[in-house]
Each structure stands twice: as structure tokens, then as C-alpha cells.
Tab-separated table of C-alpha atoms in Angstrom:
chain	number	residue	atom	x	y	z
A	1	ASN	CA	-84.765	0.333	-191.432
A	2	ASN	CA	-88.318	-0.418	-190.332
A	3	ASP	CA	-87.361	-0.392	-186.637
A	4	GLN	CA	-85.672	3.019	-186.920
A	5	GLN	CA	-88.390	5.019	-188.648
A	6	TYR	CA	-88.831	7.813	-186.132
A	7	ALA	CA	-89.227	11.540	-186.697
A	8	ARG	CA	-86.227	12.223	-184.451
A	9	VAL	CA	-84.035	9.990	-186.647
A	10	ALA	CA	-85.120	11.771	-189.823
A	11	ILE	CA	-84.478	15.136	-188.169
A	12	ARG	CA	-81.023	13.971	-187.064
A	13	VAL	CA	-80.209	12.835	-190.609
A	14	ALA	CA	-81.106	16.294	-191.911
A	15	GLU	CA	-79.077	17.988	-189.173
A	16	ARG	CA	-75.967	15.927	-189.907
A	17	VAL	CA	-76.178	16.609	-193.654
A	18	ASN	CA	-76.513	20.336	-192.997
A	19	GLU	CA	-73.625	20.328	-190.531
A	20	THR	CA	-71.372	18.484	-192.993
A	21	PHE	CA	-72.164	20.724	-195.972
A	22	GLN	CA	-72.544	23.951	-194.018
A	23	GLY	CA	-72.637	26.971	-196.288
A	24	ALA	CA	-72.988	24.884	-199.463
A	25	SER	CA	-76.563	25.896	-200.289
A	26	HIS	CA	-78.414	29.121	-200.967
A	27	GLY	CA	-81.796	27.539	-200.283
A	28	PRO	CA	-84.289	28.481	-197.540
A	29	ALA	CA	-82.460	29.092	-194.267
A	30	GLY	CA	-79.252	28.002	-195.995
A	31	THR	CA	-80.087	24.321	-195.538
A	32	LEU	CA	-79.544	21.354	-197.819
A	33	ALA	CA	-81.597	18.731	-195.995
A	34	GLU	CA	-85.102	18.951	-194.561
A	35	ALA	CA	-86.983	16.172	-192.784
A	36	LYS	CA	-90.471	15.904	-194.284
A	37	SER	CA	-91.690	12.845	-192.381
A	38	LYS	CA	-90.280	9.976	-190.362
A	39	THR	CA	-89.312	8.193	-193.597
A	40	VAL	CA	-88.441	11.058	-195.980
A	41	VAL	CA	-85.653	13.645	-196.005
A	42	TYR	CA	-85.561	16.129	-198.908
A	43	LEU	CA	-82.124	17.014	-200.246
A	44	ARG	CA	-80.912	20.002	-202.212
A	45	VAL	CA	-77.727	19.640	-204.219
A	46	PRO	CA	-74.575	21.621	-203.331
A	47	PRO	CA	-73.081	23.438	-206.354
A	48	GLN	CA	-69.983	21.225	-206.463
A	49	TYR	CA	-72.103	18.087	-206.965
A	50	LYS	CA	-74.573	19.321	-209.588
A	51	TYR	CA	-72.710	17.435	-212.354
A	52	ASN	CA	-72.239	14.274	-210.279
A	53	LEU	CA	-75.460	13.450	-208.480
A	54	PRO	CA	-74.546	9.759	-207.974
A	55	ARG	CA	-71.471	10.805	-205.996
A	56	TYR	CA	-73.460	13.263	-203.868
A	57	LEU	CA	-75.851	10.510	-202.816
A	58	ARG	CA	-72.954	8.172	-202.007
A	59	VAL	CA	-71.261	10.802	-199.854
A	60	VAL	CA	-74.487	11.734	-198.043
A	61	ARG	CA	-75.069	8.115	-197.069
A	62	LEU	CA	-71.582	7.950	-195.531
A	63	VAL	CA	-72.022	10.942	-193.206
A	64	PRO	CA	-71.833	9.591	-189.611
A	65	LEU	CA	-75.242	9.902	-187.998
A	66	GLN	CA	-74.347	10.648	-184.392
A	67	GLU	CA	-71.445	13.083	-184.559
A	68	ASN	CA	-68.433	14.125	-186.616
A	69	PRO	CA	-65.473	11.984	-185.446
A	70	PRO	CA	-62.670	14.083	-183.926
A	71	VAL	CA	-59.504	14.864	-185.877
A	72	GLY	CA	-56.839	12.371	-184.789
A	73	GLY	CA	-59.446	9.909	-183.533
A	74	LYS	CA	-59.555	6.164	-184.243
A	75	TYR	CA	-62.115	6.410	-187.047
A	76	ARG	CA	-60.135	9.005	-188.976
A	77	LYS	CA	-56.889	7.133	-188.377
A	78	ARG	CA	-58.432	3.956	-189.815
A	79	LEU	CA	-59.618	5.855	-192.876
A	80	GLU	CA	-56.153	7.367	-193.330
A	81	ASP	CA	-54.646	3.870	-193.428
A	82	GLU	CA	-57.344	2.581	-195.796
A	83	LEU	CA	-56.897	5.562	-198.108
A	84	LEU	CA	-53.329	4.445	-198.888
A	85	ASP	CA	-54.455	0.868	-199.636
A	86	PRO	CA	-55.616	0.483	-203.277
A	87	ALA	CA	-58.075	-2.212	-202.199
A	88	HIS	CA	-59.979	0.225	-199.961
A	89	THR	CA	-59.012	3.675	-201.207
A	90	ILE	CA	-62.224	4.532	-203.103
A	91	THR	CA	-64.541	3.978	-200.128
A	92	ALA	CA	-62.058	5.523	-197.678
A	93	ALA	CA	-61.850	8.698	-199.773
A	94	LEU	CA	-65.647	8.944	-199.930
A	95	ARG	CA	-65.879	8.517	-196.157
A	96	LEU	CA	-63.236	11.193	-195.616
A	97	GLU	CA	-65.116	13.498	-197.988
A	98	ALA	CA	-68.260	12.859	-195.943
A	99	LEU	CA	-66.445	14.194	-192.854
A	100	GLY	CA	-65.936	17.602	-194.480
A	101	SER	CA	-63.009	19.925	-195.083
A	102	ASP	CA	-61.099	18.675	-192.018
A	103	SER	CA	-60.142	15.652	-194.147
A	104	ALA	CA	-58.136	17.711	-196.646
A	105	VAL	CA	-54.822	17.241	-194.821
A	106	VAL	CA	-55.176	13.458	-194.878
A	107	LEU	CA	-56.305	13.377	-198.501
A	108	LYS	CA	-53.266	15.386	-199.602
A	109	THR	CA	-51.031	12.578	-198.359
A	110	GLY	CA	-52.723	10.289	-200.882
A	111	LEU	CA	-51.530	12.493	-203.753
A	112	LYS	CA	-47.979	11.273	-203.058
A	113	SER	CA	-48.845	7.579	-203.379
A	114	GLU	CA	-47.201	5.406	-206.038
A	115	HIS	CA	-50.607	3.912	-206.837
A	116	PRO	CA	-52.666	5.793	-209.458
A	117	LEU	CA	-55.924	4.632	-207.866
A	118	VAL	CA	-54.943	6.165	-204.510
A	119	ARG	CA	-53.907	9.415	-206.185
A	120	PHE	CA	-57.205	9.478	-208.086
A	121	ALA	CA	-59.401	8.873	-205.030
A	122	SER	CA	-57.532	11.527	-203.043
A	123	ALA	CA	-57.533	14.138	-205.813
A	124	GLU	CA	-61.220	13.622	-206.588
A	125	ALA	CA	-62.304	13.952	-202.946
A	126	LEU	CA	-60.125	17.024	-202.450
A	127	THR	CA	-61.700	18.742	-205.431
A	128	TYR	CA	-65.253	18.176	-204.191
A	129	LEU	CA	-64.143	19.579	-200.829
A	130	GLY	CA	-63.112	22.790	-202.608
A	131	SER	CA	-59.355	22.228	-202.707
A	132	ALA	CA	-57.394	22.800	-205.926
A	133	ALA	CA	-54.550	20.561	-204.703
A	134	GLY	CA	-55.697	17.627	-206.836
A	135	GLY	CA	-56.165	19.495	-210.114
A	136	GLU	CA	-52.812	18.578	-211.610
A	137	GLU	CA	-53.248	14.899	-210.771
A	138	LEU	CA	-56.774	14.730	-212.181
A	139	ALA	CA	-55.585	16.137	-215.516
A	140	THR	CA	-52.734	13.611	-215.654
A	141	LEU	CA	-55.146	10.757	-214.970
A	142	VAL	CA	-57.443	11.897	-217.789
A	143	LYS	CA	-54.522	11.224	-220.152
A	144	ASP	CA	-53.153	8.053	-218.547
A	145	GLN	CA	-56.180	6.212	-217.128
A	146	PRO	CA	-59.134	6.084	-219.565
A	147	LEU	CA	-61.395	4.270	-217.072
A	148	LEU	CA	-61.146	7.226	-214.682
A	149	ARG	CA	-61.666	9.891	-217.333
A	150	SER	CA	-65.336	10.756	-216.782
A	151	PHE	CA	-64.818	11.115	-213.030
A	152	CYS	CA	-61.667	13.229	-213.334
A	153	LEU	CA	-63.209	15.599	-215.876
A	154	THR	CA	-66.370	15.998	-213.812
A	155	ALA	CA	-64.347	16.807	-210.704
A	156	LEU	CA	-62.403	19.445	-212.642
A	157	ALA	CA	-65.730	20.918	-213.817
A	158	SER	CA	-66.923	21.203	-210.213
A	159	LEU	CA	-64.270	23.665	-209.028
A	160	ASP	CA	-63.963	27.173	-210.452
A	161	GLU	CA	-60.226	27.566	-209.915
A	162	THR	CA	-57.477	28.640	-212.313
A	163	ILE	CA	-55.792	25.226	-212.295
A	164	CYS	CA	-59.037	23.556	-213.437
A	165	HIS	CA	-59.552	25.990	-216.315
A	166	PHE	CA	-55.934	25.708	-217.412
A	167	LYS	CA	-55.792	21.918	-217.349
A	168	LEU	CA	-59.107	21.510	-219.153
A	169	GLN	CA	-57.904	23.863	-221.889
A	170	GLU	CA	-54.759	21.761	-222.270
A	171	LEU	CA	-56.843	18.594	-222.598
A	172	LEU	CA	-58.675	20.015	-225.625
A	173	SER	CA	-55.585	19.082	-227.664
A	174	GLU	CA	-55.202	15.501	-226.401
A	175	PRO	CA	-55.003	12.635	-228.948
A	176	SER	CA	-58.033	10.891	-227.406
A	177	ALA	CA	-61.380	12.055	-228.809
A	178	GLU	CA	-63.101	11.225	-225.513
A	179	ALA	CA	-60.611	13.319	-223.571
A	180	ARG	CA	-60.969	16.245	-225.987
A	181	TYR	CA	-64.748	16.345	-226.116
A	182	GLY	CA	-64.978	15.509	-222.416
A	183	ALA	CA	-62.733	18.485	-221.625
A	184	PHE	CA	-64.870	20.693	-223.875
A	185	ARG	CA	-68.064	19.693	-222.083
A	186	ALA	CA	-66.392	20.147	-218.681
A	187	LEU	CA	-65.123	23.614	-219.617
A	188	ARG	CA	-68.524	24.679	-220.885
A	189	ALA	CA	-70.119	23.409	-217.665
A	190	LEU	CA	-67.547	25.268	-215.580
A	191	ARG	CA	-68.002	28.586	-217.374
A	192	GLU	CA	-70.294	28.636	-220.391
A	193	ASN	CA	-69.120	32.025	-221.670
A	194	ASP	CA	-65.419	31.207	-221.493
A	195	GLU	CA	-63.805	32.405	-224.731
A	196	THR	CA	-62.154	29.003	-225.152
A	197	VAL	CA	-65.462	27.193	-225.696
A	198	ARG	CA	-67.968	29.924	-226.501
A	199	GLY	CA	-69.829	29.201	-229.730
A	200	ASP	CA	-72.431	30.638	-232.098
A	201	LEU	CA	-76.115	29.740	-232.236
A	202	LEU	CA	-76.978	29.137	-235.904
A	203	ASN	CA	-80.489	29.467	-237.327
A	204	GLU	CA	-81.848	29.228	-233.762
A	205	SER	CA	-81.297	25.487	-234.187
A	206	PHE	CA	-77.821	24.394	-233.114
A	207	TRP	CA	-74.488	25.575	-231.768
A	208	LEU	CA	-71.200	25.671	-233.632
A	209	HIS	CA	-67.944	25.785	-231.661
A	210	GLU	CA	-64.412	26.182	-232.995
A	211	VAL	CA	-61.885	25.205	-230.329
A	212	ALA	CA	-58.284	24.194	-229.721
A	213	PRO	CA	-56.523	25.974	-232.603
A	214	LYS	CA	-53.230	24.439	-233.745
A	215	SER	CA	-54.342	21.003	-232.563
A	216	PRO	CA	-55.171	17.885	-234.631
A	217	SER	CA	-58.418	18.235	-236.568
A	218	LEU	CA	-61.599	16.548	-235.341
A	219	VAL	CA	-65.332	17.030	-235.897
A	220	HIS	CA	-67.661	16.113	-233.037
A	221	ILE	CA	-71.444	15.836	-233.248
A	222	SER	CA	-73.631	15.642	-230.150
A	223	THR	CA	-77.027	13.959	-229.923
A	224	THR	CA	-77.281	14.131	-226.115
A	225	LYS	CA	-78.443	17.138	-224.102
A	226	ARG	CA	-77.551	19.793	-226.691
A	227	ALA	CA	-77.566	20.218	-230.481
A	228	GLU	CA	-73.956	21.176	-231.147
A	229	ILE	CA	-71.091	20.663	-233.555
A	230	VAL	CA	-67.571	21.111	-232.211
A	231	LEU	CA	-64.666	21.640	-234.607
A	232	PHE	CA	-61.254	20.978	-233.084
A	233	GLY	CA	-58.169	22.426	-234.805
A	234	ASP	CA	-57.727	24.947	-237.606
A	235	ASP	CA	-57.610	22.885	-240.793
A	236	VAL	CA	-61.057	21.319	-241.063
A	237	TYR	CA	-62.310	21.663	-244.626
A	238	LEU	CA	-64.199	19.873	-247.377
A	239	GLU	CA	-62.137	18.284	-250.154
A	240	PRO	CA	-63.729	18.380	-253.647
A	241	PRO	CA	-65.178	16.929	-255.719
A	242	PHE	CA	-68.455	16.276	-253.884
A	243	ASN	CA	-72.187	16.562	-254.424
A	244	ILE	CA	-73.934	16.142	-251.093
A	245	LEU	CA	-77.688	16.109	-250.519
A	246	ALA	CA	-78.281	17.337	-246.963
A	247	GLY	CA	-81.758	16.373	-245.878
A	248	ALA	CA	-84.389	16.685	-248.589
A	249	ASP	CA	-83.975	20.345	-249.532
A	250	PHE	CA	-80.265	21.262	-249.486
A	251	THR	CA	-77.261	20.472	-251.676
A	252	VAL	CA	-73.576	21.196	-251.098
A	253	VAL	CA	-71.567	20.955	-254.338
A	254	ALA	CA	-68.001	21.559	-255.566
A	255	SER	CA	-66.099	20.353	-258.638
A	256	ARG	CA	-62.597	18.935	-258.557
A	257	ASP	CA	-60.656	22.193	-259.051
A	258	ASP	CA	-63.033	24.518	-257.184
A	259	ASP	CA	-61.790	26.594	-254.277
A	260	LYS	CA	-65.367	27.336	-253.207
A	261	CYS	CA	-68.525	25.320	-252.794
A	262	THR	CA	-72.111	26.156	-253.715
A	263	ILE	CA	-74.972	25.597	-251.295
A	264	ARG	CA	-78.537	25.534	-252.599
A	265	SER	CA	-81.846	25.212	-250.830
A	266	PHE	CA	-85.210	24.305	-252.334
A	267	SER	CA	-88.217	25.115	-250.185
A	268	ALA	CA	-91.896	25.472	-251.049
A	269	GLN	CA	-92.197	28.142	-248.353
A	270	SER	CA	-89.126	30.311	-249.014
A	271	GLY	CA	-88.293	29.342	-252.580
A	272	ALA	CA	-84.809	28.652	-253.930
A	273	LYS	CA	-81.638	30.104	-252.383
A	274	ARG	CA	-78.045	29.903	-253.506
A	275	ARG	CA	-74.862	30.848	-251.650
A	276	GLN	CA	-71.155	30.315	-252.191
A	277	CYS	CA	-68.511	30.034	-249.498
A	278	SER	CA	-65.000	28.739	-248.920
A	279	LEU	CA	-64.312	25.057	-248.403
A	280	LYS	CA	-63.549	25.641	-244.735
A	281	LEU	CA	-66.025	23.485	-242.816
A	282	ALA	CA	-67.036	26.236	-240.385
A	283	ASP	CA	-67.958	28.489	-243.338
A	284	VAL	CA	-69.934	25.694	-244.996
A	285	ILE	CA	-71.933	24.995	-241.821
A	286	ARG	CA	-72.658	28.685	-241.270
A	287	THR	CA	-73.735	29.167	-244.890
A	288	LEU	CA	-75.970	26.103	-244.719
A	289	ALA	CA	-77.676	27.673	-241.692
A	290	GLU	CA	-78.024	31.010	-243.505
A	291	VAL	CA	-80.060	29.409	-246.291
A	292	GLY	CA	-82.340	27.705	-243.773
A	293	GLY	CA	-80.532	24.525	-242.797
A	294	SER	CA	-81.125	23.259	-239.261
A	295	TYR	CA	-79.369	20.662	-237.116
A	296	PRO	CA	-80.591	17.520	-238.907
A	297	GLU	CA	-79.380	18.903	-242.266
A	298	ALA	CA	-76.010	19.922	-240.847
A	299	VAL	CA	-75.521	16.486	-239.279
A	300	ASP	CA	-76.648	14.732	-242.462
A	301	MET	CA	-74.167	16.760	-244.495
A	302	LEU	CA	-71.314	15.908	-242.133
A	303	ARG	CA	-72.098	12.205	-242.045
A	304	LYS	CA	-72.319	11.983	-245.831
A	305	ALA	CA	-69.132	14.014	-246.296
A	306	ASP	CA	-67.374	11.672	-243.904
A	307	LYS	CA	-68.745	8.607	-245.676
A	308	CYS	CA	-67.500	9.789	-249.071
A	309	HIS	CA	-64.113	10.796	-247.592
A	310	CYS	CA	-64.572	14.456	-248.470
A	311	LEU	CA	-63.486	15.795	-245.069
A	312	SER	CA	-59.989	16.559	-243.829
A	313	ALA	CA	-60.869	15.310	-240.333
A	314	ARG	CA	-62.719	12.338	-238.896
A	315	VAL	CA	-66.285	12.739	-237.619
A	316	LEU	CA	-67.360	11.286	-234.268
A	317	ILE	CA	-70.776	11.169	-232.617
A	318	ASP	CA	-71.131	11.361	-228.825
A	319	ALA	CA	-67.556	10.546	-227.811
A	320	LEU	CA	-68.583	10.715	-224.165
A	321	PRO	CA	-66.312	9.499	-221.372
A	322	GLN	CA	-68.209	6.767	-219.549
A	323	ALA	CA	-67.892	4.591	-216.466
A	324	THR	CA	-66.859	1.380	-218.215
A	325	THR	CA	-68.601	-1.902	-217.386
A	326	VAL	CA	-67.082	-5.361	-217.259
A	327	TYR	CA	-68.827	-6.172	-220.540
A	328	GLN	CA	-67.372	-3.108	-222.249
A	329	LEU	CA	-63.906	-4.059	-221.069
A	330	ALA	CA	-64.340	-7.532	-222.511
A	331	LYS	CA	-65.363	-6.009	-225.830
A	332	ALA	CA	-62.535	-3.453	-225.871
A	333	GLY	CA	-60.070	-4.044	-228.642
A	334	GLN	CA	-62.750	-5.278	-231.033
A	335	GLY	CA	-63.959	-1.810	-231.987
A	336	SER	CA	-62.492	1.632	-232.595
A	337	GLU	CA	-59.199	3.042	-231.402
A	338	ASP	CA	-61.148	4.883	-228.694
A	339	ASP	CA	-62.377	1.508	-227.365
A	340	ASP	CA	-58.858	0.119	-227.611
A	341	GLU	CA	-57.382	2.768	-225.360
A	342	ARG	CA	-59.452	1.595	-222.406
A	343	LEU	CA	-57.009	-1.269	-222.041
A	344	ARG	CA	-54.252	1.216	-221.172
A	345	SER	CA	-55.491	1.523	-217.590
A	346	THR	CA	-53.397	-0.211	-214.959
A	347	LYS	CA	-54.598	-3.529	-213.546
A	348	GLU	CA	-55.472	-2.080	-210.138
A	349	VAL	CA	-57.716	0.509	-211.817
A	350	ILE	CA	-59.424	-2.149	-213.954
A	351	ASP	CA	-59.949	-4.385	-210.917
A	352	ALA	CA	-61.535	-1.509	-208.952
A	353	ARG	CA	-64.073	-0.534	-211.635
A	354	ALA	CA	-67.010	-1.848	-209.565
A	355	ASP	CA	-66.223	0.743	-206.864
A	356	PHE	CA	-66.348	3.775	-209.161
A	357	GLY	CA	-70.121	4.196	-209.229
A	358	ALA	CA	-72.368	5.433	-212.021
A	359	THR	CA	-71.224	7.753	-214.788
A	360	PRO	CA	-71.534	11.383	-213.598
A	361	ASN	CA	-74.589	13.138	-215.022
A	362	LEU	CA	-72.265	15.538	-216.863
A	363	PHE	CA	-71.581	12.663	-219.267
A	364	ASP	CA	-74.654	10.471	-218.952
A	365	GLY	CA	-76.430	9.312	-222.094
A	366	ILE	CA	-76.416	6.216	-224.269
A	367	ARG	CA	-74.080	6.142	-227.245
A	368	PRO	CA	-76.468	6.195	-230.210
A	369	GLN	CA	-76.268	4.090	-233.320
A	370	PRO	CA	-75.154	6.280	-236.239
A	371	ALA	CA	-78.570	6.347	-237.868
A	372	MET	CA	-80.099	9.506	-239.243
A	373	SER	CA	-83.563	8.489	-238.053
A	374	ARG	CA	-82.425	8.733	-234.446
A	375	ILE	CA	-80.997	12.219	-234.941
A	376	LYS	CA	-84.230	13.386	-236.599
A	377	ASP	CA	-86.376	11.863	-233.849
A	378	GLU	CA	-84.432	13.743	-231.190
């Protein structure tokens, strides 16, 4: 506010942020906030919020400026009542989170509510406060409430606790493609070298991951943040006959009765190469990389194999959990089965969508049109 632009106010803002998130930063002097002028306060990001910057900014703005209200005081009692009211629970949970770890006891009462929105708000805030008490509820909501999925998965990715790892691993086998790939991305964010999601870098171009054995087959291609192909399940393979041109210089061929496929490359620089491999998709992708194929060729091969129905699993591009808009809800049911499932959310969750905030940066990115030109450009 123009009439409150004083150096002492900016300094007090920084002090209150540092008091609230004490011990959350490894920056200079262990501080998160630093007043630079009467109008500017610089913020560092605590580790638990690095995948949800929009939430961090919302919480910071709700930190009381003058002092932290006492436990049992009127302000906290009002927030406790509002937390249990679905009409106010999202904001109440954020305000309780902004008061620090002393709010954990109150938030745990919200986990027992009959309202899924109250359980969600309580579990999410608890997780960002470093409590594992909401882990079970967040995983359940990923399955049951599609509109809350991106927020629940991001919260699970923010806390390095056994319950979070275990639940995310379970979600890799869910029927929903968004839940499966969202859990994969959350697990990789939580611990990149976890054996469950660790992959192989092929041809110094893209990553290949094989995850969730004994689960339904699915092929996922990413065009946001990272060049990667994720194969879910064990039985992903090419079904002959096929003759696929991947990019301009590679072919993948098998006749009707073949139990192997032949991959050829034609390059002016490295000449002609020829390799054979099994029909298992992971072997085909690795062999394509061995003869010089990079990410655009691998993606082109997968899209064409899917188009000619030569794959044992469906192929999806950027099945990212998103914060759903009113427009997207209106369109739901007119598209894919993954759009359809958004309608499963309860009415109170749908009605509260405006309170959720922006999609966490763990899952930000625009769903691309399935055009090869876009993949090549990126």
C-alpha cells in the first residue's frame, strides 16, 4: 500500500517470514527473506515448496505481520472452526500453515472430517509443515478426486518420508494415466535415483524408464521439461507386420511371422547401420538409439506405431495432472477417458476449484497438440 511503504515495514515483513519458516533455508545467515528497500523483500524458497511456488507465495502473504497469534487464542480458534467448513477450508488451512508447525494439532482434526475437501486441505497443509500424517489421505484423494490430483501428488513429492515413497509407488499402477505419470514425476522429484523410477540415458539424447512391473501397459512421452519415454508394465511390445520410417534416416521393420525386428539407419556422416532386436518395445528403443536415433526419431516411431495399431499399449503425450478450469470442466466428457474422469470429483470439490490456485510448477506446462513439428522444435 502506498501509505505503508516504509523501511521498517519491509524489515518487519522479512522478520515475520523468517520467524515462521525458521530453519527452512540454508542461505546466508539461514534466512529466507531479506528487505532490500522499502518496497522490495527478496524471498528464498524453502525446500518443501520448490515444486509448488504458487502455494509458497500464497502462504507467505498470509503470515500475520505483527506477531504469531497464541495457541488457543481467538484467531486460531476461528481458523479451527473454518477449517471444518468446506466453504472456508482451503483458506483456513493456508492460514494455519502460515502460522507454522503449532497448527499441526488442529490440522489433524480435519483428517477425520466426512468432507473430502476438508480432508484434502488438512492433509496438504500438514505435509508442507513436515508432518507425514496426511500421506495416506493424499494418496486416496489422487485416486478418488481428479481435480485435486496435481496438488496431492506435489505435496507427496515435498516430503521425504517412507509413507510418501510407498504411496507414490502404489499409484504407478493406477488405472488413470494422469495418476500414473503424475506419481512417476513426483517420485523422480522426491528422489531421482530411486530404483523404482531410475532410467537410462540413451544416445545422450533422452531418458528411457521402465516402471511398475505387473501393471497395465502404457507408453508415456514427455515434451515438457525433460526428454523421456516411460514404459509402464511388462508387456509392451511391437506387433508385426510393420514398416515404420522414424524421422528421415531410420526404419523399423518386421514381417508378419517375425519374432524380431530389423532397425536400419542411413546417414551421410556415419553410413548405413543395421541391427536386429526382439519385439519388446524397450529393446527396440534402445537399439534405435544404438544406431544413432535421438529423441525426435524415437517419438516419431512411437507415434507411427500407435497410429498403425502396432503397439500392445496405448501411447499418451504429456498426461500431466492440472488444476482444472471452469472451461475444462465444461468440456469434460467430450474428449478422452482421461477428460471424462474429471467429472468423478464430488460437487463440493468442483465448486471450490477457484480456491485451489495455480497448477504446481511440478506439473506446469501446456498440453501440446500431437504434431511432430512441435516435438522437433523443442
